PDB file of C-alpha atoms and ligand atoms in Angstrom:
ATOM      1  CA  MET A   1     -12.235  23.576  33.151  1.00 98.00           C
ATOM      2  CA  GLN A   2     -10.765  21.803  30.163  1.00 98.00           C
ATOM      3  CA  THR A   3      -7.430  23.049  28.854  1.00 98.00           C
ATOM      4  CA  VAL A   4      -7.222  22.664  25.099  1.00 98.00           C
ATOM      5  CA  HIS A   5      -3.927  23.013  23.247  1.00 98.00           C
ATOM      6  CA  THR A   6      -4.802  21.940  19.710  1.00 98.00           C
ATOM      7  CA  ILE A   7      -6.944  23.630  17.085  1.00 98.00           C
ATOM      8  CA  GLU A   8      -8.467  20.302  16.094  1.00 98.00           C
ATOM      9  CA  TRP A   9      -9.715  19.622  19.631  1.00 98.00           C
ATOM     10  CA  MET A  10     -11.021  23.173  20.072  1.00 98.00           C
ATOM     11  CA  LYS A  11     -12.868  22.935  16.751  1.00 98.00           C
ATOM     12  CA  GLN A  12     -14.354  19.619  17.857  1.00 98.00           C
ATOM     13  CA  ILE A  13     -15.683  21.241  21.049  1.00 98.00           C
ATOM     14  CA  ALA A  14     -17.091  24.149  19.031  1.00 97.00           C
ATOM     15  CA  HIS A  15     -18.675  21.738  16.565  1.00 97.00           C
ATOM     16  CA  GLU A  16     -20.350  19.721  19.331  1.00 96.00           C
ATOM     17  CA  ALA A  17     -21.586  22.901  21.025  1.00 95.00           C
ATOM     18  CA  ARG A  18     -23.161  24.048  17.760  1.00 92.00           C
ATOM     19  CA  ALA A  19     -24.736  20.639  17.131  1.00 93.00           C
ATOM     20  CA  GLU A  20     -26.338  20.843  20.596  1.00 92.00           C
ATOM     21  CA  GLU A  21     -27.371  24.460  19.920  1.00 89.00           C
ATOM     22  CA  ARG A  22     -25.173  25.709  22.762  1.00 89.00           C
ATOM     23  CA  ILE A  23     -23.628  29.066  21.949  1.00 91.00           C
ATOM     24  CA  LEU A  24     -20.083  29.790  23.085  1.00 97.00           C
ATOM     25  CA  GLY A  25     -18.699  33.040  24.449  1.00 98.00           C
ATOM     26  CA  LEU A  26     -15.041  33.834  23.732  1.00 98.00           C
ATOM     27  CA  VAL A  27     -12.690  36.064  25.706  1.00 98.00           C
ATOM     28  CA  PRO A  28      -9.456  36.389  23.697  1.00 99.00           C
ATOM     29  CA  THR A  29      -6.400  37.202  25.849  1.00 98.00           C
ATOM     30  CA  MET A  30      -2.641  37.109  25.813  1.00 98.00           C
ATOM     31  CA  GLY A  31      -2.581  35.943  29.440  1.00 98.00           C
ATOM     32  CA  ALA A  32      -1.078  37.706  32.467  1.00 98.00           C
ATOM     33  CA  LEU A  33      -4.710  37.964  33.473  1.00 98.00           C
ATOM     34  CA  HIS A  34      -6.040  40.740  35.677  1.00 98.00           C
ATOM     35  CA  GLU A  35      -9.334  42.180  36.856  1.00 98.00           C
ATOM     36  CA  GLY A  36      -9.901  43.727  33.389  1.00 98.00           C
ATOM     37  CA  HIS A  37      -9.931  40.241  31.828  1.00 98.00           C
ATOM     38  CA  PHE A  38     -12.045  38.920  34.688  1.00 98.00           C
ATOM     39  CA  SER A  39     -14.672  41.587  34.000  1.00 98.00           C
ATOM     40  CA  LEU A  40     -14.869  40.351  30.375  1.00 98.00           C
ATOM     41  CA  ILE A  41     -15.254  36.770  31.596  1.00 98.00           C
ATOM     42  CA  ARG A  42     -18.051  37.783  33.974  1.00 98.00           C
ATOM     43  CA  ALA A  43     -19.794  39.612  31.122  1.00 98.00           C
ATOM     44  CA  ALA A  44     -19.544  36.449  29.012  1.00 98.00           C
ATOM     45  CA  GLN A  45     -20.872  34.311  31.865  1.00 98.00           C
ATOM     46  CA  ARG A  46     -23.868  36.622  32.293  1.00 97.00           C
ATOM     47  CA  GLU A  47     -24.876  35.581  28.760  1.00 94.00           C
ATOM     48  CA  GLY A  48     -25.328  32.064  30.174  1.00 93.00           C
ATOM     49  CA  ALA A  49     -23.186  30.381  27.508  1.00 92.00           C
ATOM     50  CA  PRO A  50     -20.113  28.196  28.125  1.00 96.00           C
ATOM     51  CA  VAL A  51     -17.071  30.466  28.120  1.00 98.00           C
ATOM     52  CA  VAL A  52     -13.833  29.874  26.237  1.00 98.00           C
ATOM     53  CA  VAL A  53     -10.830  31.977  27.255  1.00 99.00           C
ATOM     54  CA  SER A  54      -8.029  31.908  24.709  1.00 99.00           C
ATOM     55  CA  LEU A  55      -4.530  32.550  25.948  1.00 98.00           C
ATOM     56  CA  PHE A  56      -2.014  33.150  23.199  1.00 98.00           C
ATOM     57  CA  VAL A  57       0.830  35.669  23.146  1.00 98.00           C
ATOM     58  CA  ASN A  58       0.478  36.444  19.467  1.00 98.00           C
ATOM     59  CA  PRO A  59       3.930  37.040  17.933  1.00 98.00           C
ATOM     60  CA  LYS A  60       2.414  38.641  14.822  1.00 98.00           C
ATOM     61  CA  GLN A  61       1.189  41.704  16.729  1.00 98.00           C
ATOM     62  CA  PHE A  62       4.602  42.606  18.163  1.00 98.00           C
ATOM     63  CA  GLY A  63       7.067  44.714  16.152  1.00 97.00           C
ATOM     64  CA  PRO A  64      10.741  43.647  15.967  1.00 96.00           C
ATOM     65  CA  ALA A  65      11.763  46.135  18.684  1.00 94.00           C
ATOM     66  CA  GLU A  66       8.791  45.389  20.950  1.00 96.00           C
ATOM     67  CA  ASP A  67       8.417  43.307  24.117  1.00 95.00           C
ATOM     68  CA  LEU A  68       7.400  39.853  22.764  1.00 98.00           C
ATOM     69  CA  ASN A  69      10.141  38.036  24.681  1.00 97.00           C
ATOM     70  CA  LYS A  70       9.636  39.824  27.947  1.00 96.00           C
ATOM     71  CA  TYR A  71       5.803  39.966  27.727  1.00 97.00           C
ATOM     72  CA  PRO A  72       4.583  38.580  31.101  1.00 97.00           C
ATOM     73  CA  ARG A  73       3.723  34.878  30.938  1.00 97.00           C
ATOM     74  CA  THR A  74       1.942  33.545  34.032  1.00 97.00           C
ATOM     75  CA  LEU A  75       0.216  30.421  32.717  1.00 96.00           C
ATOM     76  CA  GLU A  76      -0.181  28.550  36.002  1.00 97.00           C
ATOM     77  CA  ALA A  77      -1.576  31.568  37.883  1.00 98.00           C
ATOM     78  CA  ASP A  78      -3.856  32.320  34.918  1.00 98.00           C
ATOM     79  CA  ARG A  79      -5.118  28.746  34.818  1.00 98.00           C
ATOM     80  CA  ALA A  80      -5.881  28.800  38.575  1.00 98.00           C
ATOM     81  CA  ALA A  81      -7.735  32.128  38.258  1.00 98.00           C
ATOM     82  CA  LEU A  82      -9.818  30.803  35.353  1.00 98.00           C
ATOM     83  CA  GLU A  83     -10.674  27.635  37.304  1.00 98.00           C
ATOM     84  CA  ALA A  84     -11.756  29.759  40.270  1.00 98.00           C
ATOM     85  CA  LEU A  85     -13.958  31.883  37.996  1.00 98.00           C
ATOM     86  CA  GLY A  86     -15.676  28.783  36.607  1.00 98.00           C
ATOM     87  CA  VAL A  87     -14.483  29.208  33.012  1.00 98.00           C
ATOM     88  CA  ASP A  88     -15.395  26.182  30.878  1.00 98.00           C
ATOM     89  CA  TYR A  89     -12.485  25.998  28.425  1.00 98.00           C
ATOM     90  CA  LEU A  90      -8.990  27.428  28.285  1.00 98.00           C
ATOM     91  CA  PHE A  91      -7.685  27.415  24.718  1.00 98.00           C
ATOM     92  CA  ALA A  92      -3.900  27.779  24.886  1.00 98.00           C
ATOM     93  CA  PRO A  93      -2.321  26.867  21.550  1.00 98.00           C
ATOM     94  CA  SER A  94       1.420  27.080  20.847  1.00 98.00           C
ATOM     95  CA  PRO A  95       2.802  29.535  18.247  1.00 98.00           C
ATOM     96  CA  GLN A  96       3.549  26.524  15.958  1.00 98.00           C
ATOM     97  CA  GLU A  97      -0.051  25.371  16.284  1.00 98.00           C
ATOM     98  CA  MET A  98      -1.395  28.804  15.279  1.00 98.00           C
ATOM     99  CA  TYR A  99       1.254  29.613  12.673  1.00 98.00           C
ATOM    100  CA  PRO A 100       2.698  26.405  11.222  1.00 98.00           C
ATOM    101  CA  SER A 101       5.553  26.838   8.773  1.00 98.00           C
ATOM    102  CA  GLY A 102       4.201  28.003   5.440  1.00 98.00           C
ATOM    103  CA  PHE A 103       1.525  30.234   7.034  1.00 98.00           C
ATOM    104  CA  ARG A 104       1.002  33.157   4.646  1.00 98.00           C
ATOM    105  CA  THR A 105      -2.361  34.845   5.192  1.00 98.00           C
ATOM    106  CA  ALA A 106      -3.010  38.201   6.861  1.00 98.00           C
ATOM    107  CA  VAL A 107      -6.193  40.137   7.577  1.00 98.00           C
ATOM    108  CA  VAL A 108      -5.996  43.916   7.254  1.00 98.00           C
ATOM    109  CA  VAL A 109      -8.784  46.376   8.019  1.00 98.00           C
ATOM    110  CA  GLU A 110      -7.817  49.104   5.555  1.00 97.00           C
ATOM    111  CA  GLY A 111      -7.567  52.688   6.781  1.00 94.00           C
ATOM    112  CA  LEU A 112      -8.398  52.065  10.431  1.00 97.00           C
ATOM    113  CA  SER A 113      -5.194  50.031  10.946  1.00 97.00           C
ATOM    114  CA  ASP A 114      -2.588  52.604  10.074  1.00 95.00           C
ATOM    115  CA  ARG A 115      -3.669  55.506  12.288  1.00 96.00           C
ATOM    116  CA  LEU A 116      -2.933  56.193  15.968  1.00 98.00           C
ATOM    117  CA  GLU A 117      -1.587  52.893  17.438  1.00 98.00           C
ATOM    118  CA  GLY A 118      -1.080  51.617  13.894  1.00 98.00           C
ATOM    119  CA  ARG A 119       1.180  54.554  13.037  1.00 97.00           C
ATOM    120  CA  SER A 120       3.313  54.035  16.158  1.00 97.00           C
ATOM    121  CA  ARG A 121       3.254  50.230  15.858  1.00 98.00           C
ATOM    122  CA  PRO A 122       3.320  49.350  12.128  1.00 97.00           C
ATOM    123  CA  GLY A 123       1.890  45.873  11.478  1.00 97.00           C
ATOM    124  CA  HIS A 124       0.399  45.604  14.970  1.00 98.00           C
ATOM    125  CA  PHE A 125      -3.253  45.551  13.919  1.00 98.00           C
ATOM    126  CA  ARG A 126      -2.575  43.262  10.976  1.00 98.00           C
ATOM    127  CA  GLY A 127      -1.346  40.767  13.589  1.00 98.00           C
ATOM    128  CA  VAL A 128      -4.341  41.399  15.853  1.00 98.00           C
ATOM    129  CA  THR A 129      -7.030  40.979  13.192  1.00 98.00           C
ATOM    130  CA  THR A 130      -5.284  37.936  11.726  1.00 98.00           C
ATOM    131  CA  VAL A 131      -5.205  36.119  15.063  1.00 99.00           C
ATOM    132  CA  VAL A 132      -8.703  37.222  16.091  1.00 99.00           C
ATOM    133  CA  LEU A 133     -10.200  35.971  12.828  1.00 98.00           C
ATOM    134  CA  LYS A 134      -8.409  32.655  13.361  1.00 98.00           C
ATOM    135  CA  LEU A 135      -9.789  32.465  16.910  1.00 98.00           C
ATOM    136  CA  PHE A 136     -13.305  33.256  15.687  1.00 98.00           C
ATOM    137  CA  GLU A 137     -13.016  30.526  13.045  1.00 98.00           C
ATOM    138  CA  ILE A 138     -11.694  27.967  15.521  1.00 98.00           C
ATOM    139  CA  VAL A 139     -14.068  28.687  18.436  1.00 98.00           C
ATOM    140  CA  GLN A 140     -17.097  29.878  16.409  1.00 97.00           C
ATOM    141  CA  PRO A 141     -18.326  31.998  19.341  1.00 97.00           C
ATOM    142  CA  ARG A 142     -21.681  33.793  19.186  1.00 96.00           C
ATOM    143  CA  PHE A 143     -20.205  36.563  21.371  1.00 97.00           C
ATOM    144  CA  ALA A 144     -16.613  37.728  21.808  1.00 98.00           C
ATOM    145  CA  TYR A 145     -15.603  40.176  24.528  1.00 98.00           C
ATOM    146  CA  PHE A 146     -12.982  42.923  24.314  1.00 98.00           C
ATOM    147  CA  GLY A 147     -11.994  45.730  26.674  1.00 98.00           C
ATOM    148  CA  ARG A 148     -12.607  49.379  25.763  1.00 98.00           C
ATOM    149  CA  LYS A 149      -9.056  50.184  26.874  1.00 98.00           C
ATOM    150  CA  ASP A 150      -8.024  48.966  23.420  1.00 98.00           C
ATOM    151  CA  ALA A 151     -10.684  51.101  21.752  1.00 98.00           C
ATOM    152  CA  GLN A 152      -9.030  51.160  18.333  1.00 98.00           C
ATOM    153  CA  GLN A 153      -8.563  47.394  18.413  1.00 98.00           C
ATOM    154  CA  ALA A 154     -12.242  46.921  19.307  1.00 98.00           C
ATOM    155  CA  ARG A 155     -13.299  49.254  16.468  1.00 98.00           C
ATOM    156  CA  LEU A 156     -11.191  47.300  13.953  1.00 98.00           C
ATOM    157  CA  ILE A 157     -12.485  43.937  15.093  1.00 98.00           C
ATOM    158  CA  ARG A 158     -16.061  45.147  14.857  1.00 98.00           C
ATOM    159  CA  GLN A 159     -15.340  46.380  11.308  1.00 98.00           C
ATOM    160  CA  MET A 160     -13.749  43.059  10.368  1.00 98.00           C
ATOM    161  CA  SER A 161     -16.754  41.211  11.753  1.00 98.00           C
ATOM    162  CA  THR A 162     -19.144  43.373   9.703  1.00 97.00           C
ATOM    163  CA  ASP A 163     -17.093  43.306   6.501  1.00 98.00           C
ATOM    164  CA  LEU A 164     -16.570  39.542   6.552  1.00 98.00           C
ATOM    165  CA  ASN A 165     -20.164  38.749   7.660  1.00 98.00           C
ATOM    166  CA  LEU A 166     -18.915  36.900  10.709  1.00 98.00           C
ATOM    167  CA  ASP A 167     -21.483  35.321  13.030  1.00 95.00           C
ATOM    168  CA  THR A 168     -19.648  36.597  16.102  1.00 97.00           C
ATOM    169  CA  ASN A 169     -21.061  39.617  17.933  1.00 97.00           C
ATOM    170  CA  VAL A 170     -18.300  41.858  19.241  1.00 98.00           C
ATOM    171  CA  VAL A 171     -19.047  43.077  22.774  1.00 98.00           C
ATOM    172  CA  VAL A 172     -16.966  45.940  24.181  1.00 98.00           C
ATOM    173  CA  CYS A 173     -16.771  46.221  27.978  1.00 98.00           C
ATOM    174  CA  PRO A 174     -15.802  49.197  30.174  1.00 98.00           C
ATOM    175  CA  ILE A 175     -12.235  49.924  31.265  1.00 98.00           C
ATOM    176  CA  VAL A 176     -11.301  48.617  34.717  1.00 98.00           C
ATOM    177  CA  ARG A 177      -8.994  50.931  36.665  1.00 98.00           C
ATOM    178  CA  GLU A 178      -6.787  50.871  39.742  1.00 98.00           C
ATOM    179  CA  ALA A 179      -7.824  53.070  42.680  1.00 98.00           C
ATOM    180  CA  ASP A 180      -5.628  55.918  41.352  1.00 98.00           C
ATOM    181  CA  GLY A 181      -7.168  55.668  37.879  1.00 98.00           C
ATOM    182  CA  LEU A 182      -4.479  53.668  36.048  1.00 98.00           C
ATOM    183  CA  ALA A 183      -6.205  51.477  33.445  1.00 98.00           C
ATOM    184  CA  LEU A 184      -5.486  47.798  34.082  1.00 98.00           C
ATOM    185  CA  SER A 185      -3.089  46.267  31.587  1.00 98.00           C
ATOM    186  CA  SER A 186      -0.834  43.224  31.591  1.00 97.00           C
ATOM    187  CA  ARG A 187       2.025  45.632  30.876  1.00 97.00           C
ATOM    188  CA  ASN A 188       1.489  47.486  34.185  1.00 98.00           C
ATOM    189  CA  VAL A 189       3.843  44.941  35.807  1.00 97.00           C
ATOM    190  CA  TYR A 190       6.677  46.792  34.034  1.00 97.00           C
ATOM    191  CA  LEU A 191       5.871  49.965  36.006  1.00 98.00           C
ATOM    192  CA  LYS A 192       8.047  50.298  39.086  1.00 96.00           C
ATOM    193  CA  GLY A 193       8.413  53.062  41.702  1.00 96.00           C
ATOM    194  CA  GLU A 194       8.137  56.545  40.246  1.00 97.00           C
ATOM    195  CA  ASP A 195       6.895  55.224  36.889  1.00 98.00           C
ATOM    196  CA  ARG A 196       3.941  53.552  38.552  1.00 98.00           C
ATOM    197  CA  ARG A 197       3.053  56.777  40.363  1.00 98.00           C
ATOM    198  CA  SER A 198       3.451  58.896  37.213  1.00 98.00           C
ATOM    199  CA  ALA A 199       1.319  56.501  35.135  1.00 98.00           C
ATOM    200  CA  ALA A 200      -1.808  57.657  36.964  1.00 98.00           C
ATOM    201  CA  ALA A 201      -1.405  61.003  35.158  1.00 98.00           C
ATOM    202  CA  LEU A 202      -2.859  59.429  31.995  1.00 98.00           C
ATOM    203  CA  SER A 203      -6.300  58.941  33.503  1.00 98.00           C
ATOM    204  CA  ARG A 204      -6.018  62.325  35.274  1.00 98.00           C
ATOM    205  CA  SER A 205      -5.460  63.956  31.889  1.00 99.00           C
ATOM    206  CA  LEU A 206      -8.636  62.295  30.581  1.00 99.00           C
ATOM    207  CA  ALA A 207     -10.502  63.422  33.692  1.00 98.00           C
ATOM    208  CA  ALA A 208      -9.329  66.977  32.908  1.00 98.00           C
ATOM    209  CA  VAL A 209     -10.957  66.682  29.482  1.00 98.00           C
ATOM    210  CA  ARG A 210     -14.140  65.481  31.156  1.00 98.00           C
ATOM    211  CA  GLU A 211     -14.107  68.514  33.468  1.00 98.00           C
ATOM    212  CA  GLU A 212     -13.653  70.920  30.543  1.00 98.00           C
ATOM    213  CA  ILE A 213     -16.537  69.271  28.681  1.00 98.00           C
ATOM    214  CA  ALA A 214     -18.719  69.558  31.800  1.00 98.00           C
ATOM    215  CA  LYS A 215     -17.902  73.301  31.831  1.00 98.00           C
ATOM    216  CA  GLY A 216     -19.143  73.564  28.245  1.00 98.00           C
ATOM    217  CA  GLU A 217     -15.926  73.323  26.191  1.00 98.00           C
ATOM    218  CA  ARG A 218     -16.548  71.661  22.800  1.00 98.00           C
ATOM    219  CA  ASP A 219     -13.383  72.609  20.868  1.00 98.00           C
ATOM    220  CA  ALA A 220     -11.134  69.558  20.411  1.00 98.00           C
ATOM    221  CA  ASN A 221      -7.871  71.551  20.400  1.00 98.00           C
ATOM    222  CA  ARG A 222      -8.740  73.294  23.652  1.00 98.00           C
ATOM    223  CA  LEU A 223      -9.772  69.971  25.208  1.00 98.00           C
ATOM    224  CA  LEU A 224      -6.482  68.403  24.150  1.00 98.00           C
ATOM    225  CA  ALA A 225      -4.607  71.404  25.552  1.00 98.00           C
ATOM    226  CA  ALA A 226      -6.194  70.660  28.951  1.00 98.00           C
ATOM    227  CA  LEU A 227      -5.033  67.037  28.641  1.00 98.00           C
ATOM    228  CA  ARG A 228      -1.482  68.091  27.736  1.00 98.00           C
ATOM    229  CA  ARG A 229      -1.309  70.525  30.660  1.00 98.00           C
ATOM    230  CA  VAL A 230      -1.850  67.620  33.080  1.00 98.00           C
ATOM    231  CA  LEU A 231       0.725  65.389  31.385  1.00 98.00           C
ATOM    232  CA  ALA A 232       3.283  68.204  31.208  1.00 98.00           C
ATOM    233  CA  LEU A 233       3.449  68.154  35.014  1.00 98.00           C
ATOM    234  CA  GLU A 234       4.889  64.605  34.878  1.00 98.00           C
ATOM    235  CA  PRO A 235       8.462  64.545  33.560  1.00 97.00           C
ATOM    236  CA  ARG A 236       8.444  60.734  33.299  1.00 98.00           C
ATOM    237  CA  VAL A 237       5.504  60.798  30.867  1.00 98.00           C
ATOM    238  CA  ALA A 238       6.341  61.276  27.157  1.00 98.00           C
ATOM    239  CA  LEU A 239       3.184  61.660  25.108  1.00 98.00           C
ATOM    240  CA  ASP A 240       3.161  59.772  21.796  1.00 98.00           C
ATOM    241  CA  TYR A 241      -0.250  60.977  20.591  1.00 98.00           C
ATOM    242  CA  ALA A 242      -3.480  62.399  21.958  1.00 98.00           C
ATOM    243  CA  GLU A 243      -6.392  62.831  19.566  1.00 98.00           C
ATOM    244  CA  ILE A 244     -10.124  63.290  19.701  1.00 98.00           C
ATOM    245  CA  VAL A 245     -11.563  61.133  16.944  1.00 98.00           C
ATOM    246  CA  ASP A 246     -14.959  60.118  15.677  1.00 98.00           C
ATOM    247  CA  ASN A 247     -16.230  56.661  16.522  1.00 96.00           C
ATOM    248  CA  GLU A 248     -16.556  55.421  12.922  1.00 96.00           C
ATOM    249  CA  ARG A 249     -13.437  56.367  10.986  1.00 97.00           C
ATOM    250  CA  LEU A 250     -11.243  57.293  13.953  1.00 98.00           C
ATOM    251  CA  GLU A 251     -10.452  60.601  12.205  1.00 98.00           C
ATOM    252  CA  PRO A 252      -9.717  63.742  14.248  1.00 98.00           C
ATOM    253  CA  ILE A 253     -12.671  66.039  14.851  1.00 98.00           C
ATOM    254  CA  THR A 254     -12.509  69.766  15.531  1.00 98.00           C
ATOM    255  CA  ASN A 255     -15.661  70.114  17.625  1.00 98.00           C
ATOM    256  CA  LEU A 256     -17.492  67.534  19.714  1.00 98.00           C
ATOM    257  CA  ARG A 257     -20.326  65.892  17.824  1.00 94.00           C
ATOM    258  CA  GLY A 258     -21.778  62.391  17.874  1.00 96.00           C
ATOM    259  CA  THR A 259     -19.854  59.679  19.687  1.00 98.00           C
ATOM    260  CA  SER A 260     -16.111  60.199  19.857  1.00 98.00           C
ATOM    261  CA  TYR A 261     -13.031  59.099  21.745  1.00 98.00           C
ATOM    262  CA  VAL A 262     -10.107  60.839  23.336  1.00 98.00           C
ATOM    263  CA  LEU A 263      -7.325  58.366  22.540  1.00 98.00           C
ATOM    264  CA  LEU A 264      -3.836  58.689  23.946  1.00 98.00           C
ATOM    265  CA  ALA A 265      -0.590  56.769  24.089  1.00 98.00           C
ATOM    266  CA  ALA A 266       2.431  57.694  26.169  1.00 98.00           C
ATOM    267  CA  LYS A 267       5.661  56.246  27.403  1.00 98.00           C
ATOM    268  CA  VAL A 268       6.069  56.258  31.149  1.00 98.00           C
ATOM    269  CA  GLY A 269       9.759  55.577  31.672  1.00 97.00           C
ATOM    270  CA  ASP A 270      10.301  52.638  29.290  1.00 96.00           C
ATOM    271  CA  THR A 271       6.703  51.408  29.359  1.00 97.00           C
ATOM    272  CA  ARG A 272       4.276  52.316  26.597  1.00 97.00           C
ATOM    273  CA  LEU A 273       0.685  52.715  27.812  1.00 98.00           C
ATOM    274  CA  ILE A 274      -2.581  53.587  26.105  1.00 98.00           C
ATOM    275  CA  ASP A 275      -5.773  54.960  27.569  1.00 98.00           C
ATOM    276  CA  ASN A 276      -8.964  56.619  26.400  1.00 99.00           C
ATOM    277  CA  ALA A 277     -12.236  58.263  27.268  1.00 98.00           C
ATOM    278  CA  LEU A 278     -15.524  57.677  25.473  1.00 98.00           C
ATOM    279  CA  ILE A 279     -17.613  60.792  24.747  1.00 98.00           C
ATOM    280  CA  GLU A 280     -21.296  60.238  23.996  1.00 98.00           C
ATOM    281  CA  PRO A 281     -24.072  62.744  23.322  1.00 98.00           C
ATOM    282  CA  ASP A 282     -26.506  62.982  26.213  1.00 96.00           C
ATOM    283  CA  GLY A 283     -29.355  65.317  25.285  1.00 95.00           C
ATOM    284  CA  GLU A 284     -27.854  68.824  25.066  1.00 92.00           C
ATOM    285  CA  HIS A 285     -24.710  67.628  26.837  1.00 96.00           C
ATOM    286  CA  PHE A 286     -22.055  64.955  26.548  1.00 98.00           C
ATOM    287  CA  LYS A 287     -21.429  61.995  28.823  1.00 98.00           C
ATOM    288  CA  VAL A 288     -17.729  61.197  29.262  1.00 98.00           C
ATOM    289  CA  SER A 289     -16.706  57.712  30.415  1.00 98.00           C
ATOM    290  CA  VAL A 290     -13.078  57.488  31.486  1.00 98.00           C
TER     291      VAL A 290
HETATM  292  O1  PAF B 301      -6.097  42.588  23.477  1.00 51.20           O
HETATM  293  C1  PAF B 301      -5.368  41.574  23.466  1.00 51.20           C
HETATM  294  O2  PAF B 301      -5.017  41.016  24.491  1.00 51.20           O
HETATM  295  C2  PAF B 301      -4.899  41.013  22.137  1.00 51.20           C
HETATM  296  O3  PAF B 301      -4.666  42.030  21.216  1.00 51.20           O
HETATM  297  C3  PAF B 301      -5.858  39.974  21.553  1.00 51.20           C
HETATM  298  C4  PAF B 301      -7.217  40.575  21.228  1.00 51.20           C
HETATM  299  C5  PAF B 301      -6.040  38.826  22.531  1.00 51.20           C
HETATM  300  C6  PAF B 301      -5.299  39.404  20.258  1.00 51.20           C
HETATM  301  O4  PAF B 301      -4.063  38.788  20.450  1.00 51.20           O
END
């Protein structure tokens, strides 16, 4: 595996790959890698293309009161894991490399950016889409892989890719969970003791929605009530939002129809977590993937 720190070198690699008609797959990450990231890498490898993993803790997607400074940084362990997985390139630029002084441009996906996570974390998605567009421009990947845990992020990036006629196909991969259902996240390292135990309630609340749907419930308010009943049993869990939204505009729906998501965010102790379930029509019924 080659570790690349400069944009110029990464662009050179991308240029040579294109000249030789080799397509690249990109897995963008902020490091502190876990099995969720590894599943994206394996999906990229199945495509048969050389895989670039970017590792950049993007300051522009953290609000002033958020955890940029304490965000887990485990570069050496990450590098070893990527080597073991047979990744071809690790692109790990510095903040100065990505945002030299005088940097002024931002990418905003209007409308989709200010709801849900965007309402709780103003400016977050502007930072995400700005860095992802830069990564796409630098690496020129044919495919880029994102986890469904960040469903709103994936929806925005897909929209950006469509709107800006990018050549990168956005691939969204399933959520990877711990044995008790907790969705894998680099931030899970913050969860200690009781918080870690309580955090499993998030996926249980989504499973409760799935059970209600299996029993025939289609009313979004009643489905969300079932979710809240589960979370209410956990005093360490403070719900930020829970909504059932359509797949296109991420607007709340009143009754299940088409493809939709149950999206939720909650604080468990001091740690903010997000999770979701995907609801897809399946003949007369709905298939719910937690
Ligand atoms: O999902 C993440 O880890 C980040 O938001 C991403 C896509 C790597 C952009 O910094």
